[in-house]
PDB file of C-alpha atoms in Angstrom:
ATOM      1  CA  MET A 254     -41.459-254.500 -79.317  1.00 38.00           C
ATOM      2  CA  THR A 255     -39.845-254.440 -76.173  1.00 38.00           C
ATOM      3  CA  GLY A 256     -39.935-250.721 -75.885  1.00 39.00           C
ATOM      4  CA  ASP A 257     -43.378-250.050 -74.774  1.00 39.00           C
ATOM      5  CA  ARG A 258     -42.243-250.176 -70.960  1.00 38.00           C
ATOM      6  CA  GLU A 259     -44.545-247.020 -69.918  1.00 37.00           C
ATOM      7  CA  LYS A 260     -47.487-249.404 -70.414  1.00 38.00           C
ATOM      8  CA  ARG A 261     -49.210-250.079 -67.157  1.00 38.00           C
ATOM      9  CA  MET A 262     -48.679-253.732 -65.337  1.00 42.00           C
ATOM     10  CA  ALA A 263     -50.870-254.680 -63.179  1.00 40.00           C
ATOM     11  CA  MET A 264     -49.017-256.560 -60.063  1.00 40.00           C
ATOM     12  CA  ASP A 265     -52.067-258.064 -58.175  1.00 41.00           C
ATOM     13  CA  GLU A 266     -53.001-261.033 -60.266  1.00 46.00           C
ATOM     14  CA  GLN A 267     -54.236-263.992 -58.302  1.00 48.00           C
ATOM     15  CA  LEU A 268     -51.794-266.195 -59.633  1.00 58.00           C
ATOM     16  CA  VAL A 269     -48.851-263.981 -58.378  1.00 72.00           C
ATOM     17  CA  LEU A 270     -46.870-265.639 -55.693  1.00 85.00           C
ATOM     18  CA  ASP A 271     -43.495-264.898 -54.259  1.00 88.00           C
ATOM     19  CA  GLY A 272     -40.373-266.551 -54.805  1.00 88.00           C
ATOM     20  CA  ASN A 273     -40.194-269.006 -52.200  1.00 87.00           C
ATOM     21  CA  ALA A 274     -43.216-270.556 -54.116  1.00 87.00           C
ATOM     22  CA  ALA A 275     -40.742-271.516 -56.545  1.00 91.00           C
ATOM     23  CA  GLY A 276     -38.139-272.281 -54.218  1.00 92.00           C
ATOM     24  CA  GLY A 277     -38.267-276.180 -54.620  1.00 92.00           C
ATOM     25  CA  LEU A 278     -38.248-275.972 -58.232  1.00 93.00           C
ATOM     26  CA  LEU A 279     -35.232-273.314 -57.785  1.00 94.00           C
ATOM     27  CA  ALA A 280     -33.626-275.691 -55.585  1.00 94.00           C
ATOM     28  CA  ALA A 281     -34.142-278.701 -58.341  1.00 93.00           C
ATOM     29  CA  ALA A 282     -32.841-276.460 -61.075  1.00 92.00           C
ATOM     30  CA  TYR A 283     -29.610-275.091 -58.976  1.00 93.00           C
ATOM     31  CA  GLY A 284     -28.995-277.837 -56.697  1.00 93.00           C
ATOM     32  CA  ALA A 285     -29.025-275.657 -53.632  1.00 93.00           C
ATOM     33  CA  ASP A 286     -31.732-273.199 -51.982  1.00 94.00           C
ATOM     34  CA  VAL A 287     -31.179-270.183 -53.751  1.00 95.00           C
ATOM     35  CA  THR A 288     -34.374-268.108 -52.168  1.00 95.00           C
ATOM     36  CA  SER A 289     -31.774-265.697 -50.118  1.00 95.00           C
ATOM     37  CA  TRP A 290     -29.630-265.580 -53.037  1.00 96.00           C
ATOM     38  CA  ARG A 291     -29.511-262.081 -54.676  1.00 96.00           C
ATOM     39  CA  GLY A 292     -29.247-260.895 -58.520  1.00 97.00           C
ATOM     40  CA  ARG A 293     -29.702-257.901 -60.650  1.00 97.00           C
ATOM     41  CA  CYS A 294     -32.381-257.557 -62.982  1.00 98.00           C
ATOM     42  CA  VAL A 295     -30.912-257.043 -66.658  1.00 98.00           C
ATOM     43  CA  HIS A 296     -33.957-254.926 -67.194  1.00 97.00           C
ATOM     44  CA  CYS A 297     -33.969-252.165 -64.915  1.00 97.00           C
ATOM     45  CA  GLY A 298     -30.970-252.846 -62.887  1.00 98.00           C
ATOM     46  CA  THR A 299     -32.853-253.474 -59.629  1.00 97.00           C
ATOM     47  CA  ILE A 300     -31.005-255.980 -56.870  1.00 97.00           C
ATOM     48  CA  SER A 301     -33.266-258.280 -55.604  1.00 96.00           C
ATOM     49  CA  VAL A 302     -33.533-261.360 -53.256  1.00 96.00           C
ATOM     50  CA  VAL A 303     -35.091-264.482 -54.955  1.00 96.00           C
ATOM     51  CA  ALA A 304     -37.499-264.967 -52.554  1.00 95.00           C
ATOM     52  CA  THR A 305     -38.984-261.421 -53.409  1.00 95.00           C
ATOM     53  CA  LEU A 306     -39.275-262.059 -56.908  1.00 96.00           C
ATOM     54  CA  ARG A 307     -42.695-262.129 -58.698  1.00 95.00           C
ATOM     55  CA  VAL A 308     -43.662-265.805 -59.550  1.00 94.00           C
ATOM     56  CA  TYR A 309     -46.063-266.973 -61.966  1.00 92.00           C
ATOM     57  CA  VAL A 310     -46.904-270.458 -62.341  1.00 85.00           C
ATOM     58  CA  GLY A 311     -49.844-272.630 -63.782  1.00 71.00           C
ATOM     59  CA  GLY A 312     -48.907-271.867 -67.614  1.00 78.00           C
ATOM     60  CA  PRO A 313     -46.661-274.160 -69.495  1.00 87.00           C
ATOM     61  CA  GLY A 314     -43.662-273.129 -67.168  1.00 92.00           C
ATOM     62  CA  THR A 315     -42.823-271.129 -64.268  1.00 94.00           C
ATOM     63  CA  VAL A 316     -41.773-267.354 -64.922  1.00 95.00           C
ATOM     64  CA  LEU A 317     -39.875-265.172 -62.268  1.00 96.00           C
ATOM     65  CA  ARG A 318     -40.145-261.676 -62.882  1.00 96.00           C
ATOM     66  CA  CYS A 319     -38.634-258.362 -61.267  1.00 96.00           C
ATOM     67  CA  PRO A 320     -40.622-257.036 -58.398  1.00 95.00           C
ATOM     68  CA  VAL A 321     -40.105-253.476 -60.066  1.00 96.00           C
ATOM     69  CA  CYS A 322     -40.152-253.698 -63.465  1.00 95.00           C
ATOM     70  CA  ALA A 323     -41.974-256.808 -64.004  1.00 93.00           C
ATOM     71  CA  GLY A 324     -39.258-257.887 -66.560  1.00 95.00           C
ATOM     72  CA  VAL A 325     -38.592-261.715 -66.910  1.00 95.00           C
ATOM     73  CA  VAL A 326     -35.490-262.547 -64.934  1.00 96.00           C
ATOM     74  CA  ILE A 327     -35.668-266.410 -64.591  1.00 96.00           C
ATOM     75  CA  ARG A 328     -37.784-269.117 -66.546  1.00 95.00           C
ATOM     76  CA  ILE A 329     -38.094-272.780 -65.535  1.00 95.00           C
ATOM     77  CA  ALA A 330     -39.899-275.596 -67.520  1.00 94.00           C
ATOM     78  CA  GLU A 331     -40.163-279.081 -66.471  1.00 91.00           C
ATOM     79  CA  THR A 332     -39.782-281.237 -69.137  1.00 90.00           C
ATOM     80  CA  PRO A 333     -39.486-285.142 -69.633  1.00 89.00           C
ATOM     81  CA  THR A 334     -36.078-284.723 -70.121  1.00 88.00           C
ATOM     82  CA  GLY A 335     -35.257-282.674 -67.323  1.00 90.00           C
ATOM     83  CA  LEU A 336     -35.547-279.011 -66.050  1.00 93.00           C
ATOM     84  CA  ARG A 337     -34.881-276.156 -68.598  1.00 94.00           C
ATOM     85  CA  LEU A 338     -33.770-272.963 -67.089  1.00 95.00           C
ATOM     86  CA  ASP A 339     -33.100-269.672 -68.312  1.00 96.00           C
ATOM     87  CA  GLU A 340     -31.543-267.046 -66.025  1.00 95.00           C
ATOM     88  CA  ARG A 341     -30.559-264.173 -68.473  1.00 96.00           C
ATOM     89  CA  GLY A 342     -32.704-261.996 -67.074  1.00 97.00           C
ATOM     90  CA  MET A 343     -30.840-262.170 -63.563  1.00 96.00           C
ATOM     91  CA  ALA A 344     -27.150-260.761 -63.514  1.00 96.00           C
ATOM     92  CA  GLU A 345     -24.674-261.830 -61.140  1.00 95.00           C
ATOM     93  CA  LEU A 346     -27.195-264.512 -59.388  1.00 95.00           C
ATOM     94  CA  GLY A 347     -25.248-265.903 -56.324  1.00 94.00           C
ATOM     95  CA  PRO A 348     -25.218-265.738 -52.448  1.00 93.00           C
ATOM     96  CA  GLY A 349     -25.749-262.641 -50.821  1.00 70.00           C
ATOM     97  CA  ARG A 350     -22.361-260.417 -50.728  1.00 55.00           C
TER      98      ARG A 350
ATOM     99  CA  MET B 265     -49.739-264.157-100.776  1.00 39.00           C
ATOM    100  CA  GLY B 266     -48.916-266.888-103.448  1.00 37.00           C
ATOM    101  CA  GLU B 267     -50.187-269.995-104.040  1.00 40.00           C
ATOM    102  CA  ARG B 268     -47.408-271.649-102.518  1.00 42.00           C
ATOM    103  CA  PHE B 269     -49.449-271.782 -99.026  1.00 45.00           C
ATOM    104  CA  VAL B 270     -51.366-274.713 -98.973  1.00 43.00           C
ATOM    105  CA  THR B 271     -54.154-275.587 -96.492  1.00 41.00           C
ATOM    106  CA  ARG B 272     -52.753-278.439 -94.107  1.00 41.00           C
ATOM    107  CA  GLY B 273     -56.099-278.864 -91.876  1.00 42.00           C
ATOM    108  CA  PHE B 274     -59.271-277.055 -91.082  1.00 46.00           C
ATOM    109  CA  VAL B 275     -59.935-275.220 -87.587  1.00 50.00           C
ATOM    110  CA  GLY B 276     -62.327-276.861 -85.408  1.00 48.00           C
ATOM    111  CA  ARG B 277     -62.742-280.565 -86.395  1.00 47.00           C
ATOM    112  CA  ARG B 278     -65.946-279.854 -87.315  1.00 47.00           C
ATOM    113  CA  ASP B 279     -66.200-283.447 -88.521  1.00 45.00           C
ATOM    114  CA  ALA B 280     -67.967-284.456 -85.189  1.00 45.00           C
ATOM    115  CA  PRO B 281     -71.402-285.252 -85.797  1.00 46.00           C
ATOM    116  CA  GLY B 282     -73.125-282.318 -84.196  1.00 49.00           C
ATOM    117  CA  ALA B 283     -73.721-281.417 -80.311  1.00 49.00           C
ATOM    118  CA  GLY B 284     -74.263-285.218 -79.650  1.00 49.00           C
ATOM    119  CA  GLY B 285     -71.658-286.428 -81.213  1.00 58.00           C
ATOM    120  CA  ASP B 286     -68.828-288.304 -80.010  1.00 83.00           C
ATOM    121  CA  LEU B 287     -66.848-285.703 -77.822  1.00 89.00           C
ATOM    122  CA  ARG B 288     -63.810-288.194 -77.301  1.00 87.00           C
ATOM    123  CA  ALA B 289     -63.078-287.982 -80.837  1.00 92.00           C
ATOM    124  CA  ARG B 290     -62.682-284.559 -80.768  1.00 95.00           C
ATOM    125  CA  THR B 291     -60.789-284.541 -77.656  1.00 96.00           C
ATOM    126  CA  PRO B 292     -57.082-284.787 -78.516  1.00 97.00           C
ATOM    127  CA  PRO B 293     -54.973-287.593 -76.931  1.00 97.00           C
ATOM    128  CA  GLY B 294     -53.798-286.961 -73.278  1.00 96.00           C
ATOM    129  CA  GLN B 295     -56.367-284.330 -72.895  1.00 96.00           C
ATOM    130  CA  TYR B 296     -59.244-283.609 -70.710  1.00 96.00           C
ATOM    131  CA  LEU B 297     -62.570-281.969 -71.268  1.00 96.00           C
ATOM    132  CA  THR B 298     -63.795-278.780 -69.394  1.00 95.00           C
ATOM    133  CA  SER B 299     -66.376-276.252 -69.569  1.00 94.00           C
ATOM    134  CA  ASP B 300     -63.988-273.714 -67.759  1.00 93.00           C
ATOM    135  CA  PHE B 301     -61.827-271.222 -69.192  1.00 93.00           C
ATOM    136  CA  PRO B 302     -58.414-271.446 -67.144  1.00 90.00           C
ATOM    137  CA  VAL B 303     -56.514-268.143 -66.861  1.00 89.00           C
ATOM    138  CA  LEU B 304     -52.959-269.256 -67.166  1.00 85.00           C
ATOM    139  CA  SER B 305     -50.393-266.259 -67.626  1.00 85.00           C
ATOM    140  CA  ALA B 306     -46.415-265.772 -67.830  1.00 89.00           C
ATOM    141  CA  GLY B 307     -46.869-262.471 -66.321  1.00 90.00           C
ATOM    142  CA  PRO B 308     -48.931-259.623 -65.186  1.00 90.00           C
ATOM    143  CA  THR B 309     -52.038-258.812 -67.218  1.00 92.00           C
ATOM    144  CA  PRO B 310     -51.039-255.687 -69.385  1.00 92.00           C
ATOM    145  CA  ARG B 311     -53.456-252.785 -69.343  1.00 88.00           C
ATOM    146  CA  THR B 312     -52.952-251.210 -72.570  1.00 88.00           C
ATOM    147  CA  ASP B 313     -55.364-248.073 -73.098  1.00 93.00           C
ATOM    148  CA  LEU B 314     -57.424-248.969 -76.454  1.00 97.00           C
ATOM    149  CA  ASP B 315     -56.583-245.493 -77.759  1.00 96.00           C
ATOM    150  CA  ARG B 316     -52.528-246.181 -77.579  1.00 96.00           C
ATOM    151  CA  TRP B 317     -53.360-249.886 -79.161  1.00 98.00           C
ATOM    152  CA  SER B 318     -52.417-250.828 -82.235  1.00 98.00           C
ATOM    153  CA  PHE B 319     -51.845-253.874 -84.505  1.00 98.00           C
ATOM    154  CA  ARG B 320     -48.895-253.799 -86.590  1.00 98.00           C
ATOM    155  CA  ILE B 321     -47.624-256.076 -89.502  1.00 98.00           C
ATOM    156  CA  GLU B 322     -43.537-255.631 -90.230  1.00 98.00           C
ATOM    157  CA  GLY B 323     -40.924-257.728 -91.335  1.00 98.00           C
ATOM    158  CA  LEU B 324     -40.585-259.129 -94.947  1.00 98.00           C
ATOM    159  CA  VAL B 325     -43.516-256.850 -96.457  1.00 98.00           C
ATOM    160  CA  ASP B 326     -43.514-254.160 -98.979  1.00 97.00           C
ATOM    161  CA  ARG B 327     -44.327-251.646 -96.620  1.00 97.00           C
ATOM    162  CA  PRO B 328     -45.610-252.215 -92.741  1.00 98.00           C
ATOM    163  CA  ILE B 329     -49.349-251.698 -91.841  1.00 98.00           C
ATOM    164  CA  GLU B 330     -50.602-250.542 -88.615  1.00 98.00           C
ATOM    165  CA  TRP B 331     -54.347-250.707 -87.352  1.00 98.00           C
ATOM    166  CA  THR B 332     -55.534-248.378 -84.582  1.00 98.00           C
ATOM    167  CA  TRP B 333     -58.325-250.128 -82.520  1.00 98.00           C
ATOM    168  CA  ASP B 334     -60.985-248.258 -84.056  1.00 98.00           C
ATOM    169  CA  GLU B 335     -59.586-249.390 -87.482  1.00 98.00           C
ATOM    170  CA  PHE B 336     -58.831-252.867 -86.737  1.00 98.00           C
ATOM    171  CA  LEU B 337     -62.689-253.315 -85.572  1.00 98.00           C
ATOM    172  CA  ALA B 338     -63.697-251.904 -88.782  1.00 98.00           C
ATOM    173  CA  LEU B 339     -62.010-254.868 -90.552  1.00 98.00           C
ATOM    174  CA  PRO B 340     -64.101-257.735 -91.891  1.00 98.00           C
ATOM    175  CA  ALA B 341     -64.758-259.823 -88.701  1.00 98.00           C
ATOM    176  CA  ARG B 342     -66.745-263.095 -88.328  1.00 97.00           C
ATOM    177  CA  ASP B 343     -67.659-265.612 -85.792  1.00 98.00           C
ATOM    178  CA  TRP B 344     -65.666-268.778 -85.193  1.00 98.00           C
ATOM    179  CA  VAL B 345     -66.626-271.720 -83.153  1.00 98.00           C
ATOM    180  CA  VAL B 346     -63.559-273.954 -82.385  1.00 98.00           C
ATOM    181  CA  ASP B 347     -62.040-276.181 -79.919  1.00 97.00           C
ATOM    182  CA  ILE B 348     -59.126-275.386 -77.867  1.00 98.00           C
ATOM    183  CA  SER B 349     -56.828-277.318 -76.162  1.00 97.00           C
ATOM    184  CA  CYS B 350     -53.895-276.310 -73.799  1.00 96.00           C
ATOM    185  CA  VAL B 351     -50.477-278.179 -73.037  1.00 95.00           C
ATOM    186  CA  THR B 352     -51.650-278.282 -69.603  1.00 92.00           C
ATOM    187  CA  LYS B 353     -54.304-280.721 -70.616  1.00 94.00           C
ATOM    188  CA  TRP B 354     -57.596-279.102 -70.609  1.00 95.00           C
ATOM    189  CA  THR B 355     -59.668-278.696 -73.949  1.00 97.00           C
ATOM    190  CA  HIS B 356     -62.681-276.715 -74.022  1.00 97.00           C
ATOM    191  CA  LEU B 357     -64.978-277.652 -77.066  1.00 96.00           C
ATOM    192  CA  ASP B 358     -66.987-274.844 -79.034  1.00 97.00           C
ATOM    193  CA  MET B 359     -65.530-271.820 -77.782  1.00 97.00           C
ATOM    194  CA  ARG B 360     -66.954-269.003 -79.365  1.00 98.00           C
ATOM    195  CA  TRP B 361     -64.884-265.886 -80.222  1.00 98.00           C
ATOM    196  CA  ARG B 362     -65.486-263.182 -83.003  1.00 98.00           C
ATOM    197  CA  GLY B 363     -62.534-261.534 -84.694  1.00 98.00           C
ATOM    198  CA  VAL B 364     -60.622-261.149 -87.850  1.00 98.00           C
ATOM    199  CA  SER B 365     -58.854-264.052 -89.885  1.00 98.00           C
ATOM    200  CA  VAL B 366     -55.048-263.646 -90.165  1.00 98.00           C
ATOM    201  CA  ASP B 367     -55.928-264.171 -94.053  1.00 98.00           C
ATOM    202  CA  THR B 368     -57.754-260.585 -93.754  1.00 98.00           C
ATOM    203  CA  LEU B 369     -54.834-258.865 -92.055  1.00 98.00           C
ATOM    204  CA  LEU B 370     -52.069-260.133 -94.580  1.00 98.00           C
ATOM    205  CA  GLU B 371     -54.419-258.662 -97.387  1.00 97.00           C
ATOM    206  CA  GLY B 372     -52.878-255.278 -96.152  1.00 93.00           C
ATOM    207  CA  VAL B 373     -49.711-256.216 -97.100  1.00 97.00           C
ATOM    208  CA  GLU B 374     -47.399-257.712 -99.687  1.00 98.00           C
ATOM    209  CA  LEU B 375     -45.455-260.567 -98.480  1.00 98.00           C
ATOM    210  CA  ASP B 376     -41.813-260.552 -99.473  1.00 98.00           C
ATOM    211  CA  PRO B 377     -41.180-263.979-101.569  1.00 97.00           C
ATOM    212  CA  ALA B 378     -38.706-265.143 -98.868  1.00 98.00           C
ATOM    213  CA  ALA B 379     -41.284-264.934 -96.111  1.00 98.00           C
ATOM    214  CA  ALA B 380     -42.082-268.118 -94.342  1.00 98.00           C
ATOM    215  CA  PHE B 381     -42.656-267.569 -90.519  1.00 98.00           C
ATOM    216  CA  VAL B 382     -44.808-265.324 -88.035  1.00 98.00           C
ATOM    217  CA  ILE B 383     -43.428-264.177 -85.052  1.00 98.00           C
ATOM    218  CA  ALA B 384     -46.610-262.968 -82.789  1.00 98.00           C
ATOM    219  CA  TRP B 385     -45.493-260.182 -80.349  1.00 98.00           C
ATOM    220  CA  CYS B 386     -47.307-259.230 -77.633  1.00 97.00           C
ATOM    221  CA  ASP B 387     -47.516-256.526 -74.756  1.00 94.00           C
ATOM    222  CA  GLY B 388     -46.086-258.355 -71.866  1.00 89.00           C
ATOM    223  CA  ASP B 389     -43.093-259.125 -74.030  1.00 88.00           C
ATOM    224  CA  TYR B 390     -44.448-262.657 -74.971  1.00 94.00           C
ATOM    225  CA  THR B 391     -43.858-264.065 -78.501  1.00 97.00           C
ATOM    226  CA  THR B 392     -44.663-267.267 -80.084  1.00 98.00           C
ATOM    227  CA  ASN B 393     -43.625-268.509 -83.378  1.00 98.00           C
ATOM    228  CA  LEU B 394     -45.577-270.140 -86.457  1.00 98.00           C
ATOM    229  CA  PRO B 395     -44.962-271.031 -90.207  1.00 98.00           C
ATOM    230  CA  LEU B 396     -47.189-268.929 -92.383  1.00 98.00           C
ATOM    231  CA  ALA B 397     -48.626-272.130 -93.644  1.00 97.00           C
ATOM    232  CA  ASP B 398     -50.031-272.787 -90.477  1.00 97.00           C
ATOM    233  CA  VAL B 399     -52.046-269.309 -89.924  1.00 98.00           C
ATOM    234  CA  LEU B 400     -53.430-269.047 -93.550  1.00 98.00           C
ATOM    235  CA  ASN B 401     -56.664-270.265 -95.242  1.00 97.00           C
ATOM    236  CA  GLY B 402     -59.002-269.741 -92.150  1.00 97.00           C
ATOM    237  CA  GLN B 403     -56.732-271.269 -89.930  1.00 98.00           C
ATOM    238  CA  ALA B 404     -55.920-268.460 -87.485  1.00 98.00           C
ATOM    239  CA  PHE B 405     -57.505-265.223 -86.462  1.00 98.00           C
ATOM    240  CA  VAL B 406     -57.301-262.293 -84.072  1.00 98.00           C
ATOM    241  CA  ALA B 407     -59.921-262.433 -81.590  1.00 98.00           C
ATOM    242  CA  TYR B 408     -61.414-259.324 -79.657  1.00 98.00           C
ATOM    243  CA  GLU B 409     -64.741-260.932 -78.634  1.00 98.00           C
ATOM    244  CA  TYR B 410     -65.340-264.241 -76.469  1.00 98.00           C
ATOM    245  CA  ASP B 411     -69.103-265.821 -75.950  1.00 97.00           C
ATOM    246  CA  GLY B 412     -70.324-262.390 -77.074  1.00 97.00           C
ATOM    247  CA  ALA B 413     -68.565-260.415 -74.745  1.00 98.00           C
ATOM    248  CA  PRO B 414     -65.490-257.936 -75.427  1.00 97.00           C
ATOM    249  CA  LEU B 415     -62.393-260.526 -74.587  1.00 97.00           C
ATOM    250  CA  ARG B 416     -61.681-259.755 -71.030  1.00 96.00           C
ATOM    251  CA  PRO B 417     -57.940-258.890 -70.237  1.00 94.00           C
ATOM    252  CA  GLU B 418     -57.066-262.030 -68.515  1.00 93.00           C
ATOM    253  CA  HIS B 419     -58.227-263.977 -71.467  1.00 95.00           C
ATOM    254  CA  GLY B 420     -55.901-261.685 -73.629  1.00 96.00           C
ATOM    255  CA  GLY B 421     -58.085-258.874 -74.210  1.00 96.00           C
ATOM    256  CA  PRO B 422     -58.248-256.560 -75.965  1.00 98.00           C
ATOM    257  CA  ALA B 423     -57.096-259.059 -78.701  1.00 98.00           C
ATOM    258  CA  ARG B 424     -55.681-262.230 -78.479  1.00 98.00           C
ATOM    259  CA  LEU B 425     -54.349-264.344 -81.506  1.00 98.00           C
ATOM    260  CA  VAL B 426     -56.425-267.881 -81.904  1.00 98.00           C
ATOM    261  CA  VAL B 427     -54.905-270.802 -83.552  1.00 98.00           C
ATOM    262  CA  PRO B 428     -57.324-273.894 -82.769  1.00 98.00           C
ATOM    263  CA  ALA B 429     -55.046-276.400 -84.431  1.00 98.00           C
ATOM    264  CA  ARG B 430     -52.163-275.713 -81.950  1.00 98.00           C
ATOM    265  CA  TYR B 431     -51.626-275.885 -78.088  1.00 97.00           C
ATOM    266  CA  PHE B 432     -52.987-272.697 -76.605  1.00 97.00           C
ATOM    267  CA  TRP B 433     -49.642-270.998 -75.951  1.00 97.00           C
ATOM    268  CA  LYS B 434     -49.403-270.287 -79.476  1.00 98.00           C
ATOM    269  CA  SER B 435     -52.602-268.123 -79.372  1.00 98.00           C
ATOM    270  CA  ALA B 436     -50.638-265.497 -77.868  1.00 97.00           C
ATOM    271  CA  LYS B 437     -52.851-263.363 -75.477  1.00 96.00           C
ATOM    272  CA  TRP B 438     -52.341-259.421 -75.613  1.00 97.00           C
ATOM    273  CA  ILE B 439     -51.279-259.481 -79.103  1.00 98.00           C
ATOM    274  CA  ARG B 440     -49.845-256.058 -80.942  1.00 98.00           C
ATOM    275  CA  GLY B 441     -48.401-257.473 -84.131  1.00 98.00           C
ATOM    276  CA  PHE B 442     -46.736-259.732 -86.452  1.00 98.00           C
ATOM    277  CA  ARG B 443     -43.238-259.745 -87.563  1.00 98.00           C
ATOM    278  CA  ILE B 444     -42.980-261.728 -91.111  1.00 98.00           C
ATOM    279  CA  GLN B 445     -39.648-263.442 -91.263  1.00 98.00           C
ATOM    280  CA  ALA B 446     -37.863-265.905 -93.405  1.00 98.00           C
ATOM    281  CA  ALA B 447     -36.108-267.771 -90.653  1.00 98.00           C
ATOM    282  CA  ASP B 448     -37.846-269.399 -87.773  1.00 98.00           C
ATOM    283  CA  GLU B 449     -37.213-267.904 -84.012  1.00 98.00           C
ATOM    284  CA  PRO B 450     -38.488-269.900 -80.972  1.00 97.00           C
ATOM    285  CA  GLY B 451     -41.075-267.923 -78.849  1.00 97.00           C
ATOM    286  CA  PHE B 452     -41.131-267.437 -75.174  1.00 96.00           C
ATOM    287  CA  TRP B 453     -41.925-270.956 -74.681  1.00 96.00           C
ATOM    288  CA  GLU B 454     -40.664-272.599 -77.648  1.00 96.00           C
ATOM    289  CA  SER B 455     -37.396-271.600 -76.679  1.00 95.00           C
ATOM    290  CA  LEU B 456     -37.783-273.277 -73.437  1.00 95.00           C
ATOM    291  CA  GLY B 457     -38.336-277.106 -73.951  1.00 93.00           C
ATOM    292  CA  TYR B 458     -41.822-276.576 -75.474  1.00 95.00           C
ATOM    293  CA  HIS B 459     -42.290-278.250 -78.874  1.00 96.00           C
ATOM    294  CA  ASN B 460     -41.555-275.762 -81.906  1.00 97.00           C
ATOM    295  CA  ARG B 461     -44.901-276.532 -83.495  1.00 97.00           C
ATOM    296  CA  GLY B 462     -47.367-277.630 -80.989  1.00 97.00           C
ATOM    297  CA  ASP B 463     -49.944-279.824 -82.609  1.00 98.00           C
ATOM    298  CA  GLN B 464     -52.115-281.369 -80.036  1.00 98.00           C
ATOM    299  CA  TRP B 465     -53.211-284.182 -81.969  1.00 98.00           C
ATOM    300  CA  LEU B 466     -49.830-285.307 -82.465  1.00 97.00           C
ATOM    301  CA  GLU B 467     -49.426-284.287 -78.621  1.00 96.00           C
ATOM    302  CA  GLU B 468     -46.451-281.938 -79.603  1.00 97.00           C
ATOM    303  CA  ARG B 469     -45.655-280.825 -76.223  1.00 95.00           C
ATOM    304  CA  TYR B 470     -41.779-281.017 -75.646  1.00 94.00           C
ATOM    305  CA  SER B 471     -39.418-280.496 -78.075  1.00 91.00           C
ATOM    306  CA  GLY B 472     -38.376-284.134 -79.395  1.00 83.00           C
ATOM    307  CA  ASP B 473     -42.182-285.211 -78.857  1.00 85.00           C
TER     308      ASP B 473
END
């Protein structure tokens, strides 16, 4: 189901923002401003700065995707019991090396 | 598909007394009514060519089945007028769709006796999970028209699942198939704190609700 990578993915949606748009939410999740942090997309290997990720907001949660392959790298949901963070799509996330 | 799946509800809450009926009675708790069709996406809109599109049912079935786009359009379809509620709190009454019931799709396979859950999978790597019992007996359909026109890509076209009795994240856009399983498997939002079932009448928004 995930192998159909050759499908064309439009990256020009009106709801697409860059990683800075999720900066506040990310800061709440990580306890620090991480927009300048880097990480490696586990889907395609591209190393990106968080601020350059594609951000999709307005759904049930916020989804950050790789700017190259559009793979999901970070997901955040705000629930009554706190923020839920899934960063499994972003390896070696941390301050710039 | 056996007798053990029973109808747990009916789509659309058609108990309201006509167009002039009590709109509030048709609005689940915590929701507001809208006549808009908001676009909320977890990612870019996939653009899958129809000549490469297919719908596949796999997993705990005697033999997987797959329809091309033309074959899918040739399946028995019907019009559906249903009320839709999104967990982001909008409810849109009497949304008009055309599509194929999940019952019709599952007539194409023989389910293993252990089959209990449907994992809907989609272009864009989205998934959502539903008990089989929640999608049978006319409770769910795969839509390819909305309001008399082909379903637009931003709304999930060419085809999306529609499960009116659940919050709209269960109505997976850009659906490409069902994986039938014995075990449940939380989907894209269900695995991130959203409710596993998502019944809008019980306000099952988050896990623990």
